[in-house]
Amino acid sequence: MITEQTILELMQDPDYKPMTYQELEKHFGITDSAEFREFLKMLNKLEQEGRIMMTRSERYGLPERLDFLRGRLQVHAKGFAFLIPEDKEHPDVYIGAHDLSSGMNGDTVLVRITTRGPAGGKLEGEVVKIVNRAVNQVVGVFQGHEAYGFVLPDDKRIVRDIFIPKEAMKGAVDGDKVVVSIVSYPEGRTAAEGEVIEVLGHKDDPGVDILSIIRKHQLPEAFPEEVMAEAENAPDSITEEEILKQGRRDLRGKNIVTIDGEDAKDLDDAVNVERLENGHYRLGVHIADVGYYVREKSELDKEAYNRGCSVYLVDRVIPMLPHRLSNGICSLNPKVDRLTLSCEMEFDEHMKVVKHDVFTSVIKTKERMTYNNVRKILEEEDPELMERYKDLVDDFRLMKELALKLRSRRMNRGAVDFDFVESKVIVDENGKPVDIVKRERSIAEQIIEEFMLAANETVAEHFHWLKVPFIYRVHDNPDPEKMQNFLAFAENLGYHVKGRGNSVHPRALQTLLEEIKDTKEQTVISTMMLRSMKQAKYDADMSGHFGLAAEFYTHFTSPIRRYPDLVIHRVIREVIENNNILPEKRQEYLASRMPDIAQHSSERERVAVEAERDTDQLKKAEYMLDKVGEEFEGIISSVTGFGMFIELPNTVEGLVRLAGLTDDYYHFDEASMSLIGERTSKVFRIGDEVKIRVARVNMDDHTIDFEMVDMKPRRERSFGGGFGARGGERGGRGIKAGGGKAARPGKRERGAAAAGEAAGAGKRKRGAGAAGGSGPAAGESVEANRPKTFGFGSGKGGYSSAPAQGEQAGDGRRKKTSGSGIFIGEGAGSGEGKRKGGGSEQGNGEAFWQFRKGKKKKGAGKNGTAAFVRKKKK
């Protein structure tokens, strides 16, 4: 019988040459008509999935054998993109804006390589087939007209606006934030078409901003009824009979405490420390046994898998599990019995684990401690707290002693520990930001961090050697080229790092971080180092964790808010109950599921981090709205070819554009990351203190522009015929408020503070080399230098992402513009898309439209809007 696998195996044969379907029919000896129909269906299915390709001569073969490459599109706000190949060993492929076809950000596509750089240099390609669409809904601002409307996407990586026919507006009016379902995707220069499925409210209404981000990332909110029904069946307490029946180890007599933030409600980890008679330490890490209540394949489990993790936005939490579980029976609330999984470790004087045990248990925590109170006890010896917790003070001192020794050992073995300043935006009951406070990383946070790291490493190694299906947290070695670029960058700033791009030990990087501590270069070097590293992820195979310098690592400590932790909890309990041996069928089933769970969890984590970062940037920009015109002291956090980024003490970051430095003409020196005055030789460097004024806040892009205080106007030079506009301010739209460091960690995860544990780490950006000379530099947002170009319904981003007037298009051809700067299409000289006489002057600068009667391409969308042209508002 012929199967899909049979067809694929034939085409994988080294001697296979592409065949027509008739030749394949003959090869397989198909004579029955029913079998032939099934065979054609299989061919069509494999072709639709992009697993095989049909050539122009209608012959079938594997994409990779036909010089095609399958992968995911990562589109830049300027319109160009990269293909991130499914083959992890294959380098990324640059896709110009004109070669994207109808591809959109996140789509799975097949690409033909069109240009190969010399000696294995950069690859360029073109999209030949869309295999799978990633974007089916878009959130944006509605612009209405009498007979149609447009939606301007919030996600700037979607560079094309969405055309909305009148019958699909669903009552949306100008300025509304809406959710749009895409009906037809863009073809050539024809707009994508959609229909409004939800009106969120006017973009300026309270709460609509955060709701827009939730819809943009398609985050779930309310739990389905069947999930809530299962949650309601969970008990409020546990019984002695239940504990005895399960054979759990009783730890209720030990001094076990939780240590969390003041506002934490889902307490999923507790700790205790003892000094043994032999001088060793015994550390107990006790994690809520969430898997006991969330059974495999239950509705709760399916929903938790879909969500992947809890999402912590500025003003709310979108939990992975219903509150009845996460804040109730699964939360290690003080002085009540709770079921847990425990990992006990005995450390010798060298902080080596000489004995460990992983087992099911029951605990009763003595106190619900906060980071602040533990810090006050250990660092300030607050008399009131010392008296209140007098039975635990010695335990906290022992915890500090052990944590510092564990940290010292981890640093000595080469773990990379970034110390970025993090902040939290405080909002009032209406969601309005009222303050920005820095997050402290005191000894209390370090205690929990070190204990969770130790437990995660111990559990990972234990189950690795048992050879049971598991999910690990891995962090691959850095890309040699990126690391070499970073080393050159550090060298230019006067810092030498031992090693080469392909053989740098993490210890050398940690030594550098210690060397730059409290220097003006600390932020930029740390950021550039993090960018040179790869992104940490989940995997079914343990390949090591570079940033932690750990051979084994997993996420075991947060099953309330991370699905991988929940999955391995179930595996751990199952292994314990089966005396460390799983039945063969069960082993095979789990082994088949783990890669999918790991990949899905990594993807959901990235979505969560992006959403958290979006809300953080939004609220920081909003916080600065009423500060326009005010002056602040700040530090230059990054310097680029189009300006410099200034970070304020409250961590808000803004852009001073090159054109705003009016006292001289400044040149960007990439090697030293500085701006140097042509006439005065004045230098702006990273770390310099400057005084700025808040010039403007763009709430559409969440960006902030600063201007220098007391900047004198430059003396104009004369060149006979006059001095024209200088090379151009390079299109910056401002930095994402407060974001700045594209790869800086967002919410610090317990046990995830080291290199690569920020899900944004190592985000691919073309040209983002060591000094950021050809791409966004440290602190620059993806939006920061996106030109404002022609777009249907807006002036913000066009089809084919045409560069701004006077700039070169991606393929080297100059786009045609009218005298007033309005893009009028490639065919302006041929009669198609010509401006109507005087059309651009009407309406006092308001939007005007003209139709272009171009031929509709085969398969193009129905709306025929390819030639809408809009004059920018003044």
Coordinates of N, CA, C and O in Angstrom, one line a residue, residues 103-167:
G103 N 3.7 37.0 1.8 CA 4.1 36.5 3.1 C 3.9 37.5 4.2 O 4.2 38.7 4.0
M104 N 3.5 37.1 5.4 CA 3.4 38.0 6.6 C 4.2 37.4 7.7 O 4.6 36.2 7.7
N105 N 4.4 38.2 8.7 CA 5.2 37.8 9.9 C 4.7 36.5 10.5 O 3.5 36.4 10.8
G106 N 5.6 35.6 10.7 CA 5.3 34.3 11.3 C 4.8 33.2 10.4 O 4.7 32.0 10.8
D107 N 4.5 33.5 9.1 CA 4.1 32.5 8.2 C 5.2 31.5 7.9 O 6.4 31.8 7.9
T108 N 4.8 30.2 7.7 CA 5.7 29.2 7.3 C 5.7 29.2 5.8 O 4.6 29.1 5.2
V109 N 6.9 29.3 5.2 CA 7.0 29.5 3.7 C 8.1 28.6 3.1 O 8.9 28.1 3.9
L110 N 8.0 28.5 1.8 CA 9.1 28.0 1.0 C 9.8 29.1 0.3 O 9.2 30.0 -0.3
V111 N 11.1 29.1 0.4 CA 11.9 30.2 -0.2 C 12.9 29.6 -1.2 O 13.5 28.6 -1.0
R112 N 13.1 30.4 -2.3 CA 14.1 30.0 -3.3 C 15.3 30.9 -3.0 O 15.2 32.1 -2.9
I113 N 16.5 30.3 -2.9 CA 17.7 31.1 -2.7 C 18.1 31.8 -4.0 O 18.2 31.1 -5.1
T114 N 18.2 33.1 -4.0 CA 18.5 33.8 -5.3 C 19.9 34.3 -5.3 O 20.5 34.5 -6.4
T115 N 20.5 34.6 -4.2 CA 21.9 35.2 -4.1 C 22.7 34.6 -3.0 O 22.1 34.5 -1.9
R116 N 23.9 34.1 -3.3 CA 24.8 33.6 -2.3 C 26.0 34.5 -2.2 O 26.6 34.7 -3.2
G117 N 26.3 35.0 -1.0 CA 27.4 35.8 -0.8 C 28.7 35.1 -1.0 O 28.7 33.8 -1.0
P118 N 29.8 35.7 -1.3 CA 31.1 35.0 -1.5 C 31.6 34.3 -0.3 O 31.3 34.8 0.8
A119 N 32.2 33.2 -0.5 CA 32.8 32.4 0.6 C 31.8 32.2 1.8 O 32.0 32.4 2.9
G120 N 30.6 31.7 1.4 CA 29.6 31.4 2.4 C 29.0 32.6 3.1 O 28.6 32.5 4.2
G121 N 28.9 33.7 2.4 CA 28.4 34.9 3.0 C 26.9 34.9 3.1 O 26.2 33.9 3.0
K122 N 26.3 36.1 3.2 CA 24.9 36.3 3.4 C 24.1 35.7 2.2 O 24.4 35.8 1.1
L123 N 22.9 35.1 2.6 CA 22.0 34.5 1.6 C 20.9 35.4 1.4 O 20.4 36.0 2.4
E124 N 20.4 35.5 0.2 CA 19.1 36.3 -0.1 C 18.2 35.3 -0.9 O 18.6 34.4 -1.6
G125 N 16.9 35.6 -0.7 CA 15.9 34.7 -1.4 C 14.6 35.4 -1.6 O 14.4 36.5 -1.3
E126 N 13.7 34.6 -2.2 CA 12.3 35.1 -2.5 C 11.3 34.0 -2.1 O 11.6 32.8 -2.2
V127 N 10.2 34.4 -1.6 CA 9.1 33.5 -1.2 C 8.4 33.0 -2.4 O 8.0 33.7 -3.3
V128 N 8.4 31.6 -2.5 CA 7.7 31.0 -3.6 C 6.4 30.4 -3.3 O 5.5 30.1 -4.1
K129 N 6.2 30.1 -2.0 CA 5.0 29.4 -1.5 C 4.7 29.7 -0.1 O 5.6 29.6 0.8
I130 N 3.5 30.0 0.2 CA 3.0 30.1 1.6 C 2.5 28.8 2.1 O 1.5 28.3 1.5
V131 N 3.2 28.1 3.0 CA 2.7 26.8 3.5 C 1.7 26.9 4.5 O 0.7 26.2 4.5
N132 N 1.9 27.8 5.5 CA 0.9 28.0 6.6 C 0.9 29.4 7.1 O 1.9 30.0 7.3
R133 N -0.3 29.9 7.2 CA -0.5 31.3 7.7 C -0.5 31.4 9.2 O -1.1 30.6 9.9
A134 N 0.3 32.3 9.7 CA 0.4 32.5 11.1 C -0.6 33.6 11.6 O -1.0 33.6 12.7
V135 N -0.9 34.6 10.7 CA -1.8 35.7 11.1 C -3.2 35.5 10.5 O -3.3 35.4 9.3
N136 N -4.1 35.3 11.4 CA -5.5 35.2 10.9 C -6.4 36.3 11.6 O -7.5 36.5 11.1
Q137 N -5.8 37.0 12.6 CA -6.5 38.1 13.2 C -5.6 39.3 13.4 O -4.4 39.0 13.6
V138 N -6.1 40.5 13.2 CA -5.2 41.7 13.4 C -6.0 42.6 14.3 O -7.2 42.8 14.1
V139 N -5.2 43.3 15.2 CA -5.8 44.3 16.0 C -5.2 45.7 15.5 O -4.0 45.8 15.2
G140 N -6.1 46.7 15.4 CA -5.6 48.0 15.0 C -6.6 49.0 15.1 O -7.7 48.8 15.6
V141 N -6.3 50.2 14.6 CA -7.2 51.4 14.6 C -8.0 51.5 13.3 O -7.4 51.4 12.2
F142 N -9.3 51.6 13.4 CA -10.2 51.7 12.3 C -10.2 53.1 11.7 O -10.3 54.1 12.4
Q143 N -10.0 53.2 10.4 CA -10.2 54.5 9.7 C -11.4 54.3 8.7 O -11.3 53.5 7.8
G144 N -12.5 55.0 8.9 CA -13.7 54.8 8.1 C -13.9 55.8 7.0 O -13.5 57.0 7.2
H145 N -14.4 55.4 5.9 CA -14.8 56.3 4.8 C -16.2 55.8 4.4 O -16.8 54.9 5.0
E146 N -16.9 56.5 3.5 CA -18.3 56.3 3.2 C -18.5 54.9 2.8 O -19.5 54.2 3.2
A147 N -17.7 54.4 1.9 CA -18.0 53.1 1.2 C -17.0 52.0 1.7 O -17.2 50.8 1.3
Y148 N -16.0 52.3 2.5 CA -15.1 51.3 2.9 C -14.3 51.8 4.1 O -14.5 52.9 4.5
G149 N -13.4 51.0 4.6 CA -12.6 51.4 5.8 C -11.2 50.7 5.7 O -11.0 49.8 4.8
F150 N -10.3 51.1 6.5 CA -9.1 50.4 6.7 C -8.7 50.3 8.1 O -9.2 51.0 9.0
V151 N -8.0 49.2 8.4 CA -7.5 49.0 9.8 C -6.0 49.1 9.8 O -5.3 48.5 9.0
L152 N -5.4 50.0 10.6 CA -4.0 50.2 10.7 C -3.5 49.3 11.8 O -3.7 49.6 13.0
P153 N -2.8 48.3 11.5 CA -2.4 47.3 12.5 C -1.5 47.8 13.6 O -0.6 48.7 13.3
D154 N -1.7 47.4 14.8 CA -0.9 47.8 16.0 C 0.5 47.2 15.8 O 1.5 47.7 16.2
D155 N 0.5 45.9 15.3 CA 1.8 45.2 15.2 C 2.5 45.8 13.9 O 2.1 45.6 12.8
K156 N 3.6 46.5 14.2 CA 4.3 47.2 13.1 C 5.0 46.2 12.1 O 5.4 46.6 11.1
R157 N 5.1 44.9 12.5 CA 5.6 43.9 11.6 C 4.6 43.6 10.5 O 5.0 42.9 9.5
I158 N 3.4 43.9 10.7 CA 2.4 43.8 9.7 C 2.4 45.1 8.9 O 1.7 46.1 9.4
V159 N 3.1 45.1 7.8 CA 3.4 46.4 7.2 C 2.3 46.9 6.2 O 2.4 47.9 5.6
R160 N 1.2 46.1 6.1 CA 0.2 46.4 5.2 C -1.1 46.6 5.9 O -1.5 45.8 6.7
D161 N -1.8 47.7 5.6 CA -3.1 47.9 6.3 C -4.2 47.0 5.7 O -4.0 46.4 4.6
I162 N -5.3 46.8 6.4 CA -6.3 45.8 6.0 C -7.5 46.6 5.5 O -8.1 47.4 6.2
F163 N -7.9 46.2 4.3 CA -9.1 46.9 3.7 C -10.4 46.2 4.2 O -10.5 45.0 4.3
I164 N -11.4 47.1 4.6 CA -12.6 46.6 5.2 C -13.8 47.1 4.3 O -14.0 48.3 4.3
P165 N -14.5 46.2 3.6 CA -15.7 46.6 2.9 C -16.8 47.1 3.8 O -16.8 46.8 5.0
K166 N -17.7 47.9 3.3 CA -18.7 48.6 4.1 C -19.5 47.6 4.9 O -19.8 47.7 6.1
E167 N -19.9 46.4 4.2 CA -20.7 45.4 4.9 C -20.0 44.7 6.0 O -20.6 43.9 6.8

